[in-house]
Amino acid sequence: MPQSYLFLFIVLLAFPLHRLSRGGRYRFLTTLKRVSLGGLAESQDGKFGDIILADVLTSYSKVIGDLFVSSCMFISSDASSTSIPDRACGGHIAVPLLIAVPSIIRLRQCLIEFFRVYRRGNRRVDGWGGQHLANAAKYATALPVIALTMLQRNYDASIIGVSEETLHKLWYAHFYSTLPLSLLLTSSRILSAIINSSYTFYWDIDKDWDLCLFSDIVGQFRPTSTLREENPHPFGLRANRFFHANAIYYSAIVIDLVLRFTWLSRLTTRLNWVNDLESGVFALMFLEVIRRWLWIFLRVETEWGESFIPTEYF
């Protein structure tokens, strides 16, 4: 199935017929080529499309890694692509590097935006570019998680003197062991994952969707602000909204929060089967793609909606 899908996908993209949206396929390939190197178009040339595509690739990072594993098994004479996936195929470093590439792409895009703002020097309009650096930091927090995961999966007990069983127990948060190096490796991975998931969830809500959830929560502990009276909106949302049902936004927030922290299933023995079974791994990847699909709607609304259609039209 993976090879068939990949083959058909490439054939459809390269198909010369005009009836199959040739112009759209050409633009997609051109954008993908530019984005694959971390490039970023100017605003008038489709910068927003470059950002959306690169963000989507971050959600497909594990999918890309599994496609590489499947292709490696297909080529290898020692394994069959229809057997249980061997994620060590192609080496222990290739897959983590592939998974890290989308985050590196977005990191470079954020740095490009920062340097563009810096060169223009119009701080009254563009600011000093701090938001772009903060966004770059968000993608940088994903790299320690990937690196520590690679180190743990390639853990060599003969060097450190710790059994694989002990390390496995440490990953499931049974911290009764007194082995400090293993404990440091596992706790560092968990801490990195917490920072990355929390940071990305905050950025989704506050920056990408421009919702006022965090500011409204903080505002509950402050005196009444005149800003809220001048710009009234339901708690946690914003004044300009395309969708008339507030439940859509609240549901998106809850779904984003839950799916940003699906890795917590590794910390409990009741849910560890999700990560051990191939069907569970597939389900987690599928849920991440669904989360990104929901994210795109509110991200596009934030980019374009506020300037055009008032809330009362809906």
Short mmCIF file of C-alpha atoms in Angstrom, two decimals:
data_model
loop_
_atom_site.label_atom_id
_atom_site.label_comp_id
_atom_site.label_asym_id
_atom_site.label_seq_id
_atom_site.Cartn_x
_atom_site.Cartn_y
_atom_site.Cartn_z
CA MET A 1 0.00 0.00 0.00
CA PRO A 2 2.66 2.64 0.85
CA GLN A 3 4.61 1.99 -2.37
CA SER A 4 1.42 1.94 -4.44
CA TYR A 5 0.24 5.22 -2.93
CA LEU A 6 3.62 6.87 -3.42
CA PHE A 7 3.88 5.64 -7.01
CA LEU A 8 0.38 6.84 -7.94
CA PHE A 9 1.00 10.17 -6.21
CA ILE A 10 4.14 10.82 -8.25
CA VAL A 11 2.45 9.72 -11.49
CA LEU A 12 -0.52 12.04 -10.91
CA LEU A 13 1.75 14.99 -10.17
CA ALA A 14 3.78 14.43 -13.34
CA PHE A 15 0.81 13.56 -15.58
CA PRO A 16 0.85 15.86 -18.63
CA LEU A 17 -2.94 16.12 -19.12
CA HIS A 18 -4.36 19.62 -18.69
CA ARG A 19 -7.72 18.29 -17.49
CA LEU A 20 -6.19 17.05 -14.24
CA SER A 21 -5.50 20.55 -12.86
CA ARG A 22 -2.11 20.80 -14.50
CA GLY A 23 -1.68 24.43 -13.45
CA GLY A 24 -2.39 23.60 -9.81
CA ARG A 25 -0.04 20.62 -9.89
CA TYR A 26 2.70 22.76 -11.40
CA ARG A 27 2.26 25.44 -8.74
CA PHE A 28 2.32 22.79 -6.04
CA LEU A 29 5.55 21.29 -7.34
CA THR A 30 7.13 24.74 -7.68
CA THR A 31 6.14 25.64 -4.12
CA LEU A 32 7.30 22.26 -2.82
CA LYS A 33 10.68 22.75 -4.51
CA ARG A 34 11.10 26.19 -2.94
CA VAL A 35 9.86 25.05 0.48
CA SER A 36 11.96 21.87 0.52
CA LEU A 37 15.06 24.03 0.86
CA GLY A 38 13.48 26.19 3.54
CA GLY A 39 12.83 28.99 1.06
CA LEU A 40 10.11 31.58 1.48
CA ALA A 41 8.43 33.70 -1.16
CA GLU A 42 7.69 37.38 -0.68
CA SER A 43 4.23 38.35 0.53
CA GLN A 44 2.98 39.26 -2.95
CA ASP A 45 4.33 36.01 -4.42
CA GLY A 46 2.56 33.59 -2.08
CA LYS A 47 4.43 33.62 1.21
CA PHE A 48 1.36 32.43 3.11
CA GLY A 49 1.08 29.36 0.87
CA ASP A 50 4.74 28.51 1.54
CA ILE A 51 4.14 28.73 5.29
CA ILE A 52 0.99 26.59 5.16
CA LEU A 53 2.72 23.88 3.10
CA ALA A 54 5.75 23.81 5.38
CA ASP A 55 3.51 23.62 8.46
CA VAL A 56 1.61 20.72 6.91
CA LEU A 57 4.90 18.91 6.31
CA THR A 58 5.66 19.08 10.04
CA SER A 59 2.49 17.07 10.69
CA TYR A 60 3.49 14.57 8.00
CA SER A 61 7.03 14.15 9.36
CA LYS A 62 6.40 10.73 10.91
CA VAL A 63 4.45 9.68 7.83
CA ILE A 64 7.45 10.62 5.67
CA GLY A 65 9.68 8.63 7.99
CA ASP A 66 7.48 5.55 7.66
CA LEU A 67 7.36 5.91 3.88
CA PHE A 68 11.15 5.90 3.90
CA VAL A 69 11.16 2.74 6.05
CA SER A 70 8.67 1.05 3.75
CA SER A 71 10.66 2.01 0.64
CA CYS A 72 13.88 0.81 2.29
CA MET A 73 12.28 -2.55 3.06
CA PHE A 74 10.98 -2.76 -0.51
CA ILE A 75 14.51 -2.30 -1.90
CA SER A 76 16.26 -4.41 0.71
CA SER A 77 16.90 -8.08 -0.08
CA ASP A 78 16.69 -9.00 3.61
CA ALA A 79 13.15 -7.75 4.26
CA SER A 80 9.75 -7.51 2.64
CA SER A 81 7.73 -4.32 2.65
CA THR A 82 4.61 -6.34 3.52
CA SER A 83 6.11 -7.64 6.78
CA ILE A 84 6.22 -5.87 10.15
CA PRO A 85 7.92 -2.47 9.67
CA ASP A 86 11.60 -2.47 10.54
CA ARG A 87 12.25 1.14 11.56
CA ALA A 88 15.96 0.42 11.76
CA CYS A 89 16.02 -0.11 7.99
CA GLY A 90 18.29 2.43 6.38
CA GLY A 91 20.19 3.07 9.59
CA HIS A 92 19.28 4.50 12.97
CA ILE A 93 19.96 8.09 11.92
CA ALA A 94 18.19 8.40 8.55
CA VAL A 95 14.61 8.26 9.88
CA PRO A 96 15.15 10.78 12.74
CA LEU A 97 16.81 13.14 10.27
CA LEU A 98 13.85 12.86 7.89
CA ILE A 99 11.45 13.53 10.75
CA ALA A 100 13.49 16.60 11.72
CA VAL A 101 13.63 18.08 8.20
CA PRO A 102 10.13 19.72 8.24
CA SER A 103 10.87 21.45 11.55
CA ILE A 104 14.24 22.63 10.17
CA ILE A 105 12.45 23.97 7.07
CA ARG A 106 10.05 26.04 9.17
CA LEU A 107 12.90 27.16 11.42
CA ARG A 108 14.78 28.52 8.41
CA GLN A 109 11.63 30.22 7.09
CA CYS A 110 11.13 32.00 10.41
CA LEU A 111 14.74 33.19 10.36
CA ILE A 112 14.29 34.44 6.78
CA GLU A 113 11.26 36.45 7.90
CA PHE A 114 13.21 37.89 10.82
CA PHE A 115 16.11 39.04 8.63
CA ARG A 116 13.68 40.56 6.12
CA VAL A 117 12.10 42.62 8.87
CA TYR A 118 15.53 43.56 10.20
CA ARG A 119 16.75 44.71 6.77
CA ARG A 120 13.63 46.80 6.10
CA GLY A 121 14.18 48.57 9.39
CA ASN A 122 10.59 49.89 9.54
CA ARG A 123 10.01 49.05 13.20
CA ARG A 124 6.90 51.20 13.52
CA VAL A 125 5.12 48.96 11.02
CA ASP A 126 6.89 45.60 11.23
CA GLY A 127 8.31 45.75 14.75
CA TRP A 128 11.79 44.35 15.34
CA GLY A 129 10.96 40.78 14.31
CA GLY A 130 10.79 39.25 17.76
CA GLN A 131 7.71 37.20 16.90
CA HIS A 132 9.57 35.48 14.07
CA LEU A 133 12.40 34.56 16.44
CA ALA A 134 9.88 33.24 18.93
CA ASN A 135 8.28 31.19 16.16
CA ALA A 136 11.70 29.86 15.19
CA ALA A 137 12.27 28.85 18.81
CA LYS A 138 9.00 26.90 18.71
CA TYR A 139 10.28 24.71 15.88
CA ALA A 140 13.70 24.46 17.49
CA THR A 141 12.10 22.85 20.57
CA ALA A 142 11.10 19.87 18.40
CA LEU A 143 14.73 19.02 17.61
CA PRO A 144 15.79 17.95 21.15
CA VAL A 145 12.77 15.62 21.31
CA ILE A 146 13.80 13.95 18.05
CA ALA A 147 17.47 13.76 19.07
CA LEU A 148 16.73 12.30 22.50
CA THR A 149 14.31 9.80 20.99
CA MET A 150 17.03 8.67 18.59
CA LEU A 151 19.52 8.33 21.44
CA GLN A 152 17.10 6.29 23.48
CA ARG A 153 16.14 3.97 20.65
CA ASN A 154 19.82 3.43 19.79
CA TYR A 155 20.78 3.03 23.42
CA ASP A 156 23.87 0.85 23.81
CA ALA A 157 23.81 -0.94 27.16
CA SER A 158 27.37 -2.20 26.70
CA ILE A 159 28.63 1.39 26.81
CA ILE A 160 26.49 2.81 29.60
CA GLY A 161 25.99 -0.40 31.55
CA VAL A 162 22.20 -0.25 31.77
CA SER A 163 19.89 -2.94 30.51
CA GLU A 164 17.28 -2.24 27.85
CA GLU A 165 14.55 -3.36 30.25
CA THR A 166 15.59 -0.76 32.80
CA LEU A 167 15.57 2.02 30.21
CA HIS A 168 12.17 0.86 28.98
CA LYS A 169 10.82 1.11 32.50
CA LEU A 170 12.28 4.57 32.90
CA TRP A 171 10.49 5.76 29.77
CA TYR A 172 7.21 4.64 31.30
CA ALA A 173 7.96 6.85 34.30
CA HIS A 174 8.81 4.11 36.80
CA PHE A 175 11.50 6.26 38.39
CA TYR A 176 12.43 3.80 41.13
CA SER A 177 15.77 3.05 39.48
CA THR A 178 18.92 4.68 40.92
CA LEU A 179 20.77 4.83 37.61
CA PRO A 180 21.35 8.59 37.13
CA LEU A 181 22.49 8.59 33.48
CA SER A 182 19.44 6.66 32.25
CA LEU A 183 17.18 8.78 34.40
CA LEU A 184 18.72 11.95 32.96
CA LEU A 185 18.24 10.74 29.38
CA THR A 186 14.60 9.82 29.90
CA SER A 187 13.65 12.84 32.01
CA SER A 188 15.34 15.15 29.47
CA ARG A 189 13.25 13.62 26.71
CA ILE A 190 10.04 14.04 28.70
CA LEU A 191 10.91 17.63 29.63
CA SER A 192 11.72 18.46 26.00
CA ALA A 193 8.41 16.96 24.88
CA ILE A 194 6.48 18.96 27.51
CA ILE A 195 8.15 22.21 26.47
CA ASN A 196 7.58 21.54 22.76
CA SER A 197 3.92 20.52 23.15
CA SER A 198 3.09 23.40 25.50
CA TYR A 199 4.84 25.96 23.31
CA THR A 200 3.21 24.74 20.09
CA PHE A 201 -0.24 24.62 21.73
CA TYR A 202 0.14 28.20 22.93
CA TRP A 203 1.30 29.32 19.49
CA ASP A 204 -1.63 27.57 17.77
CA ILE A 205 -4.18 29.34 19.95
CA ASP A 206 -2.65 32.76 20.49
CA LYS A 207 -0.67 33.38 17.29
CA ASP A 208 -1.90 31.13 14.48
CA TRP A 209 -5.62 31.37 15.39
CA ASP A 210 -5.45 34.79 17.09
CA LEU A 211 -7.79 33.62 19.86
CA CYS A 212 -7.81 35.40 23.20
CA LEU A 213 -7.91 32.31 25.43
CA PHE A 214 -4.71 32.99 27.37
CA SER A 215 -5.18 36.75 27.60
CA ASP A 216 -8.76 36.26 28.82
CA ILE A 217 -7.60 33.76 31.45
CA VAL A 218 -4.97 36.21 32.67
CA GLY A 219 -7.56 38.98 32.50
CA GLN A 220 -9.70 37.17 35.05
CA PHE A 221 -7.09 38.09 37.67
CA ARG A 222 -6.83 41.73 36.61
CA PRO A 223 -9.15 44.73 36.91
CA THR A 224 -11.72 45.13 34.13
CA SER A 225 -10.02 46.38 30.98
CA THR A 226 -11.51 48.93 28.62
CA LEU A 227 -9.99 47.00 25.71
CA ARG A 228 -12.46 44.15 26.28
CA GLU A 229 -15.35 46.65 26.29
CA GLU A 230 -14.18 48.21 23.03
CA ASN A 231 -13.61 44.82 21.39
CA PRO A 232 -16.26 42.49 22.87
CA HIS A 233 -15.98 38.78 22.17
CA PRO A 234 -16.95 35.48 23.79
CA PHE A 235 -14.52 34.24 26.39
CA GLY A 236 -11.35 32.89 24.81
CA LEU A 237 -12.33 33.80 21.23
CA ARG A 238 -12.10 37.01 19.17
CA ALA A 239 -14.47 39.60 17.77
CA ASN A 240 -14.13 38.72 14.08
CA ARG A 241 -15.22 35.15 13.39
CA PHE A 242 -16.40 33.38 10.24
CA PHE A 243 -18.15 30.51 11.97
CA HIS A 244 -21.30 31.47 13.84
CA ALA A 245 -21.10 28.57 16.33
CA ASN A 246 -18.69 29.30 19.17
CA ALA A 247 -18.60 25.57 19.89
CA ILE A 248 -16.52 25.11 16.73
CA TYR A 249 -13.71 27.21 18.19
CA TYR A 250 -13.91 25.67 21.66
CA SER A 251 -13.93 22.18 20.16
CA ALA A 252 -10.89 23.03 18.03
CA ILE A 253 -9.04 24.25 21.14
CA VAL A 254 -9.79 21.06 23.07
CA ILE A 255 -8.89 18.80 20.12
CA ASP A 256 -5.64 20.68 19.55
CA LEU A 257 -4.73 20.39 23.24
CA VAL A 258 -5.42 16.65 23.40
CA LEU A 259 -3.64 15.79 20.16
CA ARG A 260 -0.62 17.93 21.00
CA PHE A 261 -0.07 15.69 24.02
CA THR A 262 -0.75 12.24 22.55
CA TRP A 263 2.85 11.30 23.42
CA LEU A 264 1.70 11.08 27.06
CA SER A 265 0.28 7.67 26.17
CA ARG A 266 3.86 6.41 26.45
CA LEU A 267 3.94 7.29 30.13
CA THR A 268 1.19 4.93 31.23
CA THR A 269 1.17 1.15 30.99
CA ARG A 270 -2.57 1.25 30.24
CA LEU A 271 -1.98 3.01 26.93
CA ASN A 272 1.47 1.78 25.94
CA TRP A 273 -0.12 -0.74 23.57
CA VAL A 274 -1.03 2.20 21.33
CA ASN A 275 2.66 2.78 20.59
CA ASP A 276 3.55 -0.91 20.42
CA LEU A 277 0.97 -1.92 17.81
CA GLU A 278 1.29 -0.79 14.20
CA SER A 279 -2.43 0.01 14.18
CA GLY A 280 -1.87 2.29 17.18
CA VAL A 281 1.03 4.07 15.48
CA PHE A 282 -1.13 4.52 12.38
CA ALA A 283 -3.98 5.92 14.51
CA LEU A 284 -1.66 8.50 16.12
CA MET A 285 -0.34 9.59 12.72
CA PHE A 286 -3.87 9.81 11.34
CA LEU A 287 -5.04 11.91 14.31
CA GLU A 288 -2.13 14.31 13.78
CA VAL A 289 -3.12 14.76 10.13
CA ILE A 290 -6.72 15.41 11.26
CA ARG A 291 -5.47 17.97 13.79
CA ARG A 292 -3.54 19.79 11.07
CA TRP A 293 -6.60 19.67 8.79
CA LEU A 294 -8.66 21.42 11.48
CA TRP A 295 -5.83 23.87 12.17
CA ILE A 296 -5.73 25.03 8.56
CA PHE A 297 -9.34 26.27 8.58
CA LEU A 298 -8.81 28.62 11.53
CA ARG A 299 -5.34 29.60 10.33
CA VAL A 300 -6.66 30.71 6.93
CA GLU A 301 -9.58 32.47 8.63
CA THR A 302 -7.14 34.39 10.81
CA GLU A 303 -5.02 35.41 7.84
CA TRP A 304 -7.80 36.67 5.61
CA GLY A 305 -11.07 36.93 7.51
CA GLU A 306 -10.56 39.84 9.83
CA SER A 307 -10.12 42.38 7.02
CA PHE A 308 -13.16 41.44 5.00
CA ILE A 309 -16.28 40.02 6.60
CA PRO A 310 -17.72 41.25 9.91
CA THR A 311 -19.17 38.74 12.37
CA GLU A 312 -22.74 39.95 11.99
CA TYR A 313 -22.84 38.73 8.39
CA PHE A 314 -23.00 35.21 9.79
#
